[in-house]
Coordinates of C-alpha atoms in Angstrom, one line a residue:
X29 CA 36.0 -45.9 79.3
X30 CA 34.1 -42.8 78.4
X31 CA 35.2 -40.3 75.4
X32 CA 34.2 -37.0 74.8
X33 CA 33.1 -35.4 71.3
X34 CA 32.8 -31.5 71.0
X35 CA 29.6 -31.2 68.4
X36 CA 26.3 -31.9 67.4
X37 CA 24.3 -35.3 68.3
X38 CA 23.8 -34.9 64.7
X39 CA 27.5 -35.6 63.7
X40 CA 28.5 -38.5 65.9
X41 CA 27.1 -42.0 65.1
X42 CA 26.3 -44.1 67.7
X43 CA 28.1 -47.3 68.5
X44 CA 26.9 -50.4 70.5
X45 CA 24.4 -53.0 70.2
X46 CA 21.7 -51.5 68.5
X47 CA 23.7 -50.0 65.8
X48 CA 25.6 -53.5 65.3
X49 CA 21.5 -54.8 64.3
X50 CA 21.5 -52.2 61.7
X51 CA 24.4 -53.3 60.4
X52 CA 23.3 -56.9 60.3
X53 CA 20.2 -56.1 58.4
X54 CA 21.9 -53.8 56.0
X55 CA 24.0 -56.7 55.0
X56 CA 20.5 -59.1 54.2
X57 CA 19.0 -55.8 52.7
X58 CA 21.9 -55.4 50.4
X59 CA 21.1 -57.9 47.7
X60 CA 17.6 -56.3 48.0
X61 CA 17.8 -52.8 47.5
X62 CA 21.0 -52.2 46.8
X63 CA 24.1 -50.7 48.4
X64 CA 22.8 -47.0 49.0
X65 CA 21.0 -48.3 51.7
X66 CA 24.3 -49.6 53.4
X67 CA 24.9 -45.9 54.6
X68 CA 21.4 -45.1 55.9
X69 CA 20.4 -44.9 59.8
X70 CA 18.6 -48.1 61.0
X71 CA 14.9 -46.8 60.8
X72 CA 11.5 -47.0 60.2
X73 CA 9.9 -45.0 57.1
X74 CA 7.5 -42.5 58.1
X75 CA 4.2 -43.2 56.3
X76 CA 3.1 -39.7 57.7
X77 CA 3.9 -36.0 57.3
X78 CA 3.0 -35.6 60.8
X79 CA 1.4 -37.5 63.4
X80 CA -2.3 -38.6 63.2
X81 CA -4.7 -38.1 65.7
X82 CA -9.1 -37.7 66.5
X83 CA -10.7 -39.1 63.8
X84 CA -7.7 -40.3 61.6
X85 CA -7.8 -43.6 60.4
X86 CA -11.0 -44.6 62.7
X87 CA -12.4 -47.7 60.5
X88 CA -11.2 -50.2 57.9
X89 CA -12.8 -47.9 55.4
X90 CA -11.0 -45.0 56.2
X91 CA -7.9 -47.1 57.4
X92 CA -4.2 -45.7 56.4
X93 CA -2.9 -47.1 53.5
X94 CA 0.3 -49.0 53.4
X95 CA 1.6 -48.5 50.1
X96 CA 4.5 -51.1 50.0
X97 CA 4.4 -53.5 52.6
X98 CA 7.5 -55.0 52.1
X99 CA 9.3 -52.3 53.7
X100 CA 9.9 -50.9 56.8
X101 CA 7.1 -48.1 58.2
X102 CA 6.4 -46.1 61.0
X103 CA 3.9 -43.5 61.9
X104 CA 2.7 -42.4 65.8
X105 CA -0.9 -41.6 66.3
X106 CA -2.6 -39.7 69.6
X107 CA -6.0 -41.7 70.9
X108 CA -8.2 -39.1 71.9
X109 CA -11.9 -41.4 72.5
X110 CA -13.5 -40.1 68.8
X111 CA -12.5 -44.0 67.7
X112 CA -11.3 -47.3 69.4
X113 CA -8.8 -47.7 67.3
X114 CA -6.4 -46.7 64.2
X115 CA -6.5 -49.3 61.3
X116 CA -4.9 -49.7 58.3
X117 CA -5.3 -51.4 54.7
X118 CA -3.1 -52.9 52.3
X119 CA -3.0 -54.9 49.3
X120 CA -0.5 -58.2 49.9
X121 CA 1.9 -58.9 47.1
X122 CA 2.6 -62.5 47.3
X123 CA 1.5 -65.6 49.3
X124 CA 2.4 -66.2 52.4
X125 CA 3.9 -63.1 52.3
X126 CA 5.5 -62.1 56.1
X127 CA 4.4 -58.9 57.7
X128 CA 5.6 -57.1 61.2
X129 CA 3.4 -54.7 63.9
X130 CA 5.0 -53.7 66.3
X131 CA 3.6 -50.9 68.9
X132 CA 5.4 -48.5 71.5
X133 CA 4.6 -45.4 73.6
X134 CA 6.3 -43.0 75.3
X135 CA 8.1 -43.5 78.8
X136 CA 5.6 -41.2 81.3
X137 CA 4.2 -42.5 84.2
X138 CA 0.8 -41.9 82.9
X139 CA 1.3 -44.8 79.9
X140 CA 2.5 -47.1 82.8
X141 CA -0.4 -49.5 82.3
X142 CA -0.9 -48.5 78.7
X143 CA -1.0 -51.6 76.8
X144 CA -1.8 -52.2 72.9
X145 CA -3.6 -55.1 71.0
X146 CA -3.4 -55.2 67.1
X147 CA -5.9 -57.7 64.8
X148 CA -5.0 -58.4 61.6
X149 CA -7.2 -59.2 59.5
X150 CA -7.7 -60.7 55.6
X151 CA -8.7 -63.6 54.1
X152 CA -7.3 -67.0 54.5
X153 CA -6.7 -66.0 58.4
X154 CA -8.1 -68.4 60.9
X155 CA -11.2 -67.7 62.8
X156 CA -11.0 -65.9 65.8
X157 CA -12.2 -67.6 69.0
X158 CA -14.2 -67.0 71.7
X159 CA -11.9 -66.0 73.9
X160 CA -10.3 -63.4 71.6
X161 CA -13.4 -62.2 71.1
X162 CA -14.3 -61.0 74.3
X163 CA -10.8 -59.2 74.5
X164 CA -11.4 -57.1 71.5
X165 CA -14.1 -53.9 72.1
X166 CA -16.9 -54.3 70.3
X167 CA -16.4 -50.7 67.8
X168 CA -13.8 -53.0 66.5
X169 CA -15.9 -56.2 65.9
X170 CA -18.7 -53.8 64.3
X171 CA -16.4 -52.6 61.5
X172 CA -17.9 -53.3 58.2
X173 CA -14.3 -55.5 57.4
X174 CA -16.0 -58.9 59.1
X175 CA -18.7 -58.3 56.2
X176 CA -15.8 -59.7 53.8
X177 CA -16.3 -63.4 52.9
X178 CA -13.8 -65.6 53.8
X179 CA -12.2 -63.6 56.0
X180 CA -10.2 -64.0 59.5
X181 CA -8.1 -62.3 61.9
X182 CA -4.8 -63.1 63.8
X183 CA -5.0 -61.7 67.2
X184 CA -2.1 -60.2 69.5
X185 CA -2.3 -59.3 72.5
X186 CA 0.4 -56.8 74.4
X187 CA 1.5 -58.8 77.8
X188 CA 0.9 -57.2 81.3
X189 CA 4.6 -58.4 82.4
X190 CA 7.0 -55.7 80.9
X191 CA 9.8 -55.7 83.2
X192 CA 11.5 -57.7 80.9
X193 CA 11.8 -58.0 77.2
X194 CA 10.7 -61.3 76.5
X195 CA 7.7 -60.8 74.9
X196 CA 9.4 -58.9 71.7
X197 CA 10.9 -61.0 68.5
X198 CA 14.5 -62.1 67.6
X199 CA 15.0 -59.0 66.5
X200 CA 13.5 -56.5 68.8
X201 CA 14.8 -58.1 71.3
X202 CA 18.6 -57.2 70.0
X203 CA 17.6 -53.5 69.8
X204 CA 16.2 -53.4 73.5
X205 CA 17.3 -53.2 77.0
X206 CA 14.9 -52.9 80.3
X207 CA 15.8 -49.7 81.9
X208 CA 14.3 -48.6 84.8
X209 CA 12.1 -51.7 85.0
X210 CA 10.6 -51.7 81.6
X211 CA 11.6 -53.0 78.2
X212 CA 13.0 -50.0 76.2
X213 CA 13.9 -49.4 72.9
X214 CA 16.9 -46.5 72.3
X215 CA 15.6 -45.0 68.6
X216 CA 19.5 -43.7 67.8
X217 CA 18.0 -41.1 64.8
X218 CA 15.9 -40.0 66.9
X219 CA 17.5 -40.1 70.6
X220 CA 14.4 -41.1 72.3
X221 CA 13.3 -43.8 74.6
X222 CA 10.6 -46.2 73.5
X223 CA 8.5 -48.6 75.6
X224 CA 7.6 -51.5 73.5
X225 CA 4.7 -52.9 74.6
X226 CA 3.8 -54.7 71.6
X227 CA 6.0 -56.7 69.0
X228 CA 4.4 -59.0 66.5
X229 CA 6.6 -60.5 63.8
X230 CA 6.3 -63.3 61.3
X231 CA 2.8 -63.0 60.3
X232 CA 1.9 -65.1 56.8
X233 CA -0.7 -63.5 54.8
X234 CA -1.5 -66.4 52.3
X235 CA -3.5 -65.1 49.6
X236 CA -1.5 -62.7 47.4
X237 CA -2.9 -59.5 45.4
X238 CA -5.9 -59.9 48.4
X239 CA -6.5 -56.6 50.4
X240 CA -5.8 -57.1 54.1
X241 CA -6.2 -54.8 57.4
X242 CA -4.6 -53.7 60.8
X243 CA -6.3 -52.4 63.5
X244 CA -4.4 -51.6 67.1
X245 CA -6.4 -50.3 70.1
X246 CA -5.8 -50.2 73.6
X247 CA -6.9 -52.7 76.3
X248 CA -8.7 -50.4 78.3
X249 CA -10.8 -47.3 76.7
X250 CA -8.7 -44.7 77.3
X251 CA -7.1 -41.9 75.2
X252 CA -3.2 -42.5 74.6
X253 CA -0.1 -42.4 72.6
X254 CA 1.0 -45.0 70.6
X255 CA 3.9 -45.5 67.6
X256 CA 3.0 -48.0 65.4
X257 CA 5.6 -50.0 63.2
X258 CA 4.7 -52.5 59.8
X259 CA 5.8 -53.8 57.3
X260 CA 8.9 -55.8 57.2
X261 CA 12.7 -55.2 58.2
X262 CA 13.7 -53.5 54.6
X263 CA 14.6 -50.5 55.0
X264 CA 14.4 -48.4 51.5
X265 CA 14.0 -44.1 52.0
X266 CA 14.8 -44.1 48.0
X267 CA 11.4 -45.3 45.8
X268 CA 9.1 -43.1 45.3
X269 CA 5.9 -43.2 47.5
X270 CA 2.5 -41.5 48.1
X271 CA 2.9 -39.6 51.7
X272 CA -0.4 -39.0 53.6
X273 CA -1.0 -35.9 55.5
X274 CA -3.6 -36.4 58.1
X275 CA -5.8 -34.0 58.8
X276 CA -5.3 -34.1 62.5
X277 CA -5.6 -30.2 64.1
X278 CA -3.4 -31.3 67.5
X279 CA 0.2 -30.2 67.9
X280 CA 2.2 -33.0 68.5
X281 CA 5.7 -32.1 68.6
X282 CA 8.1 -33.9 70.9
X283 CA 6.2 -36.9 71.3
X284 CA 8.9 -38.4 73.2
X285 CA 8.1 -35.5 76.3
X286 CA 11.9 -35.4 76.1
X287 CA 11.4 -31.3 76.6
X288 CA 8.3 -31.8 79.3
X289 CA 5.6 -33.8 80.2
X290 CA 2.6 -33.5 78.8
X291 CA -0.3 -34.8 80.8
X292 CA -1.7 -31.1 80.5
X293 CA -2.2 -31.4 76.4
X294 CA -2.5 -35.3 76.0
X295 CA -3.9 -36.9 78.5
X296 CA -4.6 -40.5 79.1
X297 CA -7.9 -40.5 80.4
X298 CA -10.8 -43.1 80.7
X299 CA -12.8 -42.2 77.4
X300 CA -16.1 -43.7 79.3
X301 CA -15.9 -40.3 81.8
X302 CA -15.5 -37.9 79.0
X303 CA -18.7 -35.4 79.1
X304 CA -16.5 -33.2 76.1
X305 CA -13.8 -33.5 73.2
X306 CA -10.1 -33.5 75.2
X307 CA -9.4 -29.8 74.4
X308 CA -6.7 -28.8 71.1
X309 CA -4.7 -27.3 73.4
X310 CA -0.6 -26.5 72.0
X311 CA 2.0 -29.1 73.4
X312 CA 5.0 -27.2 73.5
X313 CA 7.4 -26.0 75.9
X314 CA 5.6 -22.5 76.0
X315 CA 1.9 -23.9 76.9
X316 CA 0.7 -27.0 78.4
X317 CA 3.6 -29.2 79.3
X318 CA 4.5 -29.4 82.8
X319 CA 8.9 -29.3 83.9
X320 CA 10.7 -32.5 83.3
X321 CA 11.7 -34.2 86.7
X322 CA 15.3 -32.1 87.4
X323 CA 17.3 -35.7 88.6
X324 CA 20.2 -37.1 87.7
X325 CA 19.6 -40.2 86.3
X326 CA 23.0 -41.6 86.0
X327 CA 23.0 -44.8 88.1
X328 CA 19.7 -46.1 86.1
X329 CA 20.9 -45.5 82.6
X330 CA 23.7 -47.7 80.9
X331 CA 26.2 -45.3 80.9
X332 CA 26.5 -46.8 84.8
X333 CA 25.0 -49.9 84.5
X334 CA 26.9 -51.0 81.8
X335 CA 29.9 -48.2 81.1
X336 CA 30.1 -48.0 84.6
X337 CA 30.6 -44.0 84.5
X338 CA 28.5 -43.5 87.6
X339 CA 29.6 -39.6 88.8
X340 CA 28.4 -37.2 87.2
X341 CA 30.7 -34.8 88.1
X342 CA 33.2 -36.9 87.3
X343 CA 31.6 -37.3 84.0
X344 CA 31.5 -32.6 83.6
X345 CA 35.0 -32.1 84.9
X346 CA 36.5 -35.1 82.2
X347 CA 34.7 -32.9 79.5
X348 CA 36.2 -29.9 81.1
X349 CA 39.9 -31.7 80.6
X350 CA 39.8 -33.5 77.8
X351 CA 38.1 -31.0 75.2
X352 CA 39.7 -27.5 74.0
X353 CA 37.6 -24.8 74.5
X354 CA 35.6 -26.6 77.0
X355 CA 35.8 -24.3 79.9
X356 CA 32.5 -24.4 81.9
X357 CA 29.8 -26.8 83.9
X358 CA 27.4 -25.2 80.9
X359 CA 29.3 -26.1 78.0
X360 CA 30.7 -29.5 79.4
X361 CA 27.0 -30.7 79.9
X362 CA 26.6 -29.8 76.7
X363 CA 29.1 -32.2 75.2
X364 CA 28.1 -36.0 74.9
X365 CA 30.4 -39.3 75.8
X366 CA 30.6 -42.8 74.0
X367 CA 29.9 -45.2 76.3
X368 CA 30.1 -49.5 75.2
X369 CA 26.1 -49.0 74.4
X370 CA 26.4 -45.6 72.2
X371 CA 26.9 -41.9 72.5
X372 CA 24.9 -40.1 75.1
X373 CA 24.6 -36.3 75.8
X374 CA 25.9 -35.6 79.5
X375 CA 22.9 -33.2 80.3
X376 CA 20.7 -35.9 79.3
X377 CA 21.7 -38.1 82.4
X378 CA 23.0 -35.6 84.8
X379 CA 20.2 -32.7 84.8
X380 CA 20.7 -31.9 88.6
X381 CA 24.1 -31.7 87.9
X382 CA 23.9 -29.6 85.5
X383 CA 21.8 -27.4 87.2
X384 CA 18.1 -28.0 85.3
X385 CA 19.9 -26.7 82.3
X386 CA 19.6 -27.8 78.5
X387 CA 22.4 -26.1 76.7
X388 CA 22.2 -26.4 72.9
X389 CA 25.3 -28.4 71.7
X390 CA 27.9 -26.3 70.6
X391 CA 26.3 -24.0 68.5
X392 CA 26.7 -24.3 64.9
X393 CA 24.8 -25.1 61.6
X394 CA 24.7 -28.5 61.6
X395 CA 23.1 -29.5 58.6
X396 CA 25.7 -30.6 56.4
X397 CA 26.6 -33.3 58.7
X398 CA 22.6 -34.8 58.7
X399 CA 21.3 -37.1 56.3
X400 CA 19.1 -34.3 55.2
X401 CA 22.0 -33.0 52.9
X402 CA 23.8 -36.3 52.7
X403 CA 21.4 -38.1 51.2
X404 CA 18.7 -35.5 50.8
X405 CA 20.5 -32.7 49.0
X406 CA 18.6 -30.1 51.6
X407 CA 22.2 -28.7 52.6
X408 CA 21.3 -24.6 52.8
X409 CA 19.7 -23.2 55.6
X410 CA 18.0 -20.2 54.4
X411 CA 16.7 -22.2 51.6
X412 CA 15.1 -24.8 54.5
X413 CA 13.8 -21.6 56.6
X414 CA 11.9 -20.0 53.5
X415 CA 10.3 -23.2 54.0
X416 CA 10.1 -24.4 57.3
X417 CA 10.5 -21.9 59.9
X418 CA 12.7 -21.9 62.4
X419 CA 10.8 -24.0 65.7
X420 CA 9.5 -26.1 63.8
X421 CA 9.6 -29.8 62.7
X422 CA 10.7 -31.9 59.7
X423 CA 8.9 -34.4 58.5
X424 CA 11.5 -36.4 56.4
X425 CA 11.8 -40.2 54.9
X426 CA 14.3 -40.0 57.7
X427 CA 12.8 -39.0 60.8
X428 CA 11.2 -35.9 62.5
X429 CA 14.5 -33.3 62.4
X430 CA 14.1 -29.9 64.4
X431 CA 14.9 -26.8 62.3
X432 CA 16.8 -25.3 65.7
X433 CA 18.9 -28.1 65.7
X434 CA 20.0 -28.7 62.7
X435 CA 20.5 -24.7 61.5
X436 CA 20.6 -23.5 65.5
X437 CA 23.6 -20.2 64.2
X438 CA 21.0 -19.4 61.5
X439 CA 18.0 -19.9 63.8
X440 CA 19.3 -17.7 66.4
X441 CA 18.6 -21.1 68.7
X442 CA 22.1 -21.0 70.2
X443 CA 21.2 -19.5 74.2
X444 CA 21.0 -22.5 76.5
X445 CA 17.0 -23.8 76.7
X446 CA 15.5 -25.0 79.8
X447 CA 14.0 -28.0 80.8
X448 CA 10.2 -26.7 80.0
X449 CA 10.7 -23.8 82.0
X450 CA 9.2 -23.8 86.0
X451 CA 10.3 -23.8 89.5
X452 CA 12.6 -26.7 89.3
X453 CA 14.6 -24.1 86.4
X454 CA 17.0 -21.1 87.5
X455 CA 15.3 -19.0 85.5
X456 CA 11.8 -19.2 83.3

């Protein structure tokens, strides 16, 4: 059975599998970090205040810095050929103490075949082989790290099979369906679509107070998106922690090409036929991105295969019936149902249906309702627009948050937006 809610995504919790896994390690976490975590959103820290690209991060010298590994991190980084790959440092506070990598990218055709390897790499590691030799590129194997004494490497290698989700770890596995014919991960803060093509859990680093590194790179040479996940499963957005801000010059803002695609801007492009930089260009909805595909997607997503709400129509004029003041196609795609496997916005699934429209949610200042006031305290939104302006992005402890969305009366953000704009729109 499908319900309606009139409101923001940002005021509805989902339901379902994944967030039953957040509950489960909420309850293990409790004893840890104590019971204000018991109310946050199952997610990964940002070790970022934006995402890294270019020459960010390009060698173990210069690698990120993990400053708590026993936690939960997250940051997502843009390949563009200036390194091989992004590393990262730490210092490892016990022995044999356990540490995750897990890496994902978005779900465009171009990253079809995009697949990601991580090393890591301290002492008291074994010794890589031969074999793993000659599937890491050599940049890598040049880095100065393999200068160290006594140290080795643990190699993993992202499978070419991802129609199914065996290759991720007990608990990965929980949080992930295959959808369309790929292992995908729902991010519920977020509301994005993940495909994990790497997942790396229950690594011992045995020698404690040692310094040890991470470096992930691609299989082929090739520029690329990836989001990168370390650390353990504790999630803590409460102690204190130094925040890098790379200096990377790119606009990344909706990663997830939820809003358009964006071959145009961020390419993934064989770094061997490069004869100059990929260009800086803007990836937003007003520039580079090309118009999202205008289909209904219905009979792929669970809301069918697992709800089994297959008509969308059915789906616009249930809206229309069951929620006051719903009066319109417009505002009924607007409006998002709770299926068995969480809440999902009907425009999100029935685009053609909707005809290529996007309507804001039922427009409102939603901020009181996100963690950003809950557990933030950031509950006025002329005070968050004399900093951040409206169209622009949060960087938070608690995930990227768009200004529109979360102030969208006070941003004037309340007309319906398109799909990226184009032909496949009504209007431009």
């Amino acid at each position: 059975k499908a319900f309606w809610h009139k409101g923001s995504a940002w005021e509805h919790q989902a339901r379902g599998k994944s967030q039953a896994l957040c509950n489960m390690w909420r309850a293990v976490a409790a004893g840890l970090v104590g019971a204000v975590q018991l109310a946050l959103v199952c997610s990964h820290r940002p070790l970022l205040t934006k995402s890294s690209c270019d020459g960010d991060f390009g060698s173990s010298q210069t690698g990120l810095f993990i400053p708590d590994p026993t936690l939960s991190w997250s940051y997502t980084h843009y390949l563009d050929c200036t390194h091989r790959a992004v590393w990262m440092n730490w210092v490892n506070p016990t022995a044999n103490q356990t540490f995750y990598i897990g890496v994902g990218t978005p779900p465009m055709p171009r990253f079809e075949d995009l697949r990601a390897d991580a090393l890591i790499i301290g002492p008291g590691l074994p010794q890589l082989t031969d074999a793993e030799k000659q599937l890491i590129p050599a940049q890598v194997l040049a880095d100065p790290v393999w200068n160290t004494s006594g140290v080795g490497a643990i190699f993993h290698r992202s499978p070419a099979d991802q129609s199914t989700c065996a290759h991720l770890g007990t608990v990965m596995q929980a949080a992930s369906t295959v959808r369309n014919g790929r292992c995908d991960f729902w991010e519920e803060w977020g509301k994005t679509n993940d495909w994990r093509v790497l997942d790396a859990d229950y690594n011992k680093l045995p020698v404690a107070s040692a310094m040890y590194h991470a470096a992930v790179f691609l299989q082929e040479d090739t520029s690329g998106k990836v989001g990168i996940a370390v650390g353990t499963w504790v999630e803590d957005f409460v102690a204190p922690h130094n925040i890098v801000t790379p200096t990377c010059e790119r606009i990344l803002t909706d990663w997830s090409e939820k809003e358009g695609n964006q071959t145009n801007c961020l390419p993934l492009t064989s770094c061997a036929s490069l004869t100059s930089p990929i260009p800086k260009t803007d990836c937003t909805r007003s520039a580079a991105c090309t118009p999202t595909d205008c289909e209904d997607t219905i009979l792929e997503d669970a809301v069918c295969t697992q709800g089994k709400q297959c008509d969308c129509q059915a789906l616009i004029d249930g809206a229309i019936s069951a929620i006051p003041d719903v009066n319109s196609k417009l505002e009924a795609c607007g409006t998002d149902i709770t299926t068995p496997n969480g809440k999902v916005m009907i425009h999100d699934v029935c685009a053609k249906s909707c005809e290529c429209t996007k309507p804001l949610e039922f427009c409102a200042d939603f901020i009181k309702g996100n963690a950003m006031c809950t557990f933030g305290n950031s509950c006025d939104c002329d005070k968050i627009m004399e900093e951040t302006p409206c169209g622009s992005t949060i960087m938070s402890a608690m995930g990227n948050v768009e200004v529109n969305d979360v102030c969208a009366e006070s941003c004037g953000a309340c007309p319906p937006k398109m799909l990226c704009g184009g032909d496949r729109c009504p209007s431009a």
